[in-house]
Rosetta silent file (secondary structure, phi, psi, omega in degrees, C-alpha in Angstrom):
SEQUENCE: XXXXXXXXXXXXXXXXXXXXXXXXXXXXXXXXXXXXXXXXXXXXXXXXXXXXXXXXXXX
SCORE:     score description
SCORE:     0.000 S_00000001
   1 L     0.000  -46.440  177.620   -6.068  -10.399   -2.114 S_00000001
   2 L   -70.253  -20.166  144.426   -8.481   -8.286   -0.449 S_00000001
   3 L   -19.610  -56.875 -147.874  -11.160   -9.753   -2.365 S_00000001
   4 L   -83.674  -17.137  176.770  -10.724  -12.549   -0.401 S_00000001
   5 L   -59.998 -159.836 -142.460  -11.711  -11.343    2.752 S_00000001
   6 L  -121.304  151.649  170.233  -14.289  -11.097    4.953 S_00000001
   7 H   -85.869  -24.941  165.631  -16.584   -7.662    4.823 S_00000001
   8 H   -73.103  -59.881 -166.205  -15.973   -7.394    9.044 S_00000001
   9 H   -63.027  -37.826  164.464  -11.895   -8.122    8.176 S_00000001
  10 H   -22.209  -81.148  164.528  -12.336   -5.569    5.234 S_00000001
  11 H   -45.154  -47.422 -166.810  -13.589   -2.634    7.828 S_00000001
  12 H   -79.077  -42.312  153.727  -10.968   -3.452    9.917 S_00000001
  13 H   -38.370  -66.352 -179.658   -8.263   -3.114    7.536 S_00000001
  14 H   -57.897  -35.348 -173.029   -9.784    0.496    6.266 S_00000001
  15 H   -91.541  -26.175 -155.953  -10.664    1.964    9.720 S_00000001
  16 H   -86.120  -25.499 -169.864   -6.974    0.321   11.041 S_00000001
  17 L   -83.839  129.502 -165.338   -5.391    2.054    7.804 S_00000001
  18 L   -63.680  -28.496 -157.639   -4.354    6.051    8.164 S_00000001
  19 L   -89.159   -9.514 -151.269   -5.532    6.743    4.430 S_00000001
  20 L     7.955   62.696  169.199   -8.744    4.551    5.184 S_00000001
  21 L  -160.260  173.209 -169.132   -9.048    2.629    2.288 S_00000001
  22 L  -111.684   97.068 -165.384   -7.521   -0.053    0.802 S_00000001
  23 L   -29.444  142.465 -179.180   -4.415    0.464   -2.218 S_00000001
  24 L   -98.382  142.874  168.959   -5.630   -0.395   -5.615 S_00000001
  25 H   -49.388  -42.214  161.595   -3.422   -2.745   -7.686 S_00000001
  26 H   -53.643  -25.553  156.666   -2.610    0.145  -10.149 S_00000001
  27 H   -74.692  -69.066  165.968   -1.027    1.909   -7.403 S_00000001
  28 H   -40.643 -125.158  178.670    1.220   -0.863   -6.346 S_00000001
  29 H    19.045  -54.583  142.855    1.794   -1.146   -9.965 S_00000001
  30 H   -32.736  -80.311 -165.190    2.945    2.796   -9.791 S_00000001
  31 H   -37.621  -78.465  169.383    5.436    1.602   -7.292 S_00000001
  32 H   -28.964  -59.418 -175.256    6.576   -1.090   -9.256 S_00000001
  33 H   -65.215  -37.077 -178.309    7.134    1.106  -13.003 S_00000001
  34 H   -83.376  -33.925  161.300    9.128    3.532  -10.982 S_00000001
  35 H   -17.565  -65.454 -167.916   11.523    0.738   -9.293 S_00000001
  36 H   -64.196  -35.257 -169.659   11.734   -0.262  -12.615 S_00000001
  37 L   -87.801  179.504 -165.534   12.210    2.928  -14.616 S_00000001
  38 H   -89.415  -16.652  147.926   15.658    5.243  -15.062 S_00000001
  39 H   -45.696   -6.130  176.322   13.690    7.569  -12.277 S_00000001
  40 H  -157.248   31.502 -177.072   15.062    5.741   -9.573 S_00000001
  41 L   -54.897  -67.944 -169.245   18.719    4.679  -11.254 S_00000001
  42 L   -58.039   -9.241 -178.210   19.964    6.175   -8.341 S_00000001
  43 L   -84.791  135.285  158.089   18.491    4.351   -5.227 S_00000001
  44 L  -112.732  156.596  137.782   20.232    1.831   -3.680 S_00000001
  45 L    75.951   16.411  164.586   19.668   -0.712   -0.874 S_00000001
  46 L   -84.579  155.715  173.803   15.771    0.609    0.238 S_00000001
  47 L  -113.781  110.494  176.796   12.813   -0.575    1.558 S_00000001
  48 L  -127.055  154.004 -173.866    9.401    1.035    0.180 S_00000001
  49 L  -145.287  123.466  162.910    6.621    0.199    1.322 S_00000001
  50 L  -105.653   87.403  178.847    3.516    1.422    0.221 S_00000001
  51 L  -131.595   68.522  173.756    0.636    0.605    2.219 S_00000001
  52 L    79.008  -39.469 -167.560   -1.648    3.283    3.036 S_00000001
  53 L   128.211   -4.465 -175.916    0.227    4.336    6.390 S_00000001
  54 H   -85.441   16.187  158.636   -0.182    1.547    8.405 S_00000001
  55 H   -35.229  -42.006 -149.854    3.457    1.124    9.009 S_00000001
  56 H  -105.750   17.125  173.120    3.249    4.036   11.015 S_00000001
  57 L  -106.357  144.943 -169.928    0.886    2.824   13.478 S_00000001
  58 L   -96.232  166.805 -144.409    2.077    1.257   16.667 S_00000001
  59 L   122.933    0.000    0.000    1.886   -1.991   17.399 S_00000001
């Protein structure tokens, strides 16, 4: 997706992001194998969200 952008919307994602850069598919992909795997048998009922930190910014 971030392909699709704009190189000015780009920067602003990455300087607006705490990690300042933008999650690789392979990460998200991490996320995804452990959901999936017998590592995380036990979670119920969560929300993860991986995106660099900007969750945690307000606003």
């Amino acid at each position: 997706m971030a392909d699709t952008l704009s190189l000015e919307a780009r920067r602003h994602i990455i300087e607006n992001t705490p990690m300042r850069r933008i999650g690789r598919p392979e990460e998200i992909a991490a996320v995804i194998r452990f959901l999936l795997s017998d590592e995380s048998s036990f979670m119920t009922g969560q929300t993860v969200v991986a995106n660099g930190g900007r969750m945690m910014l307000p606003g």
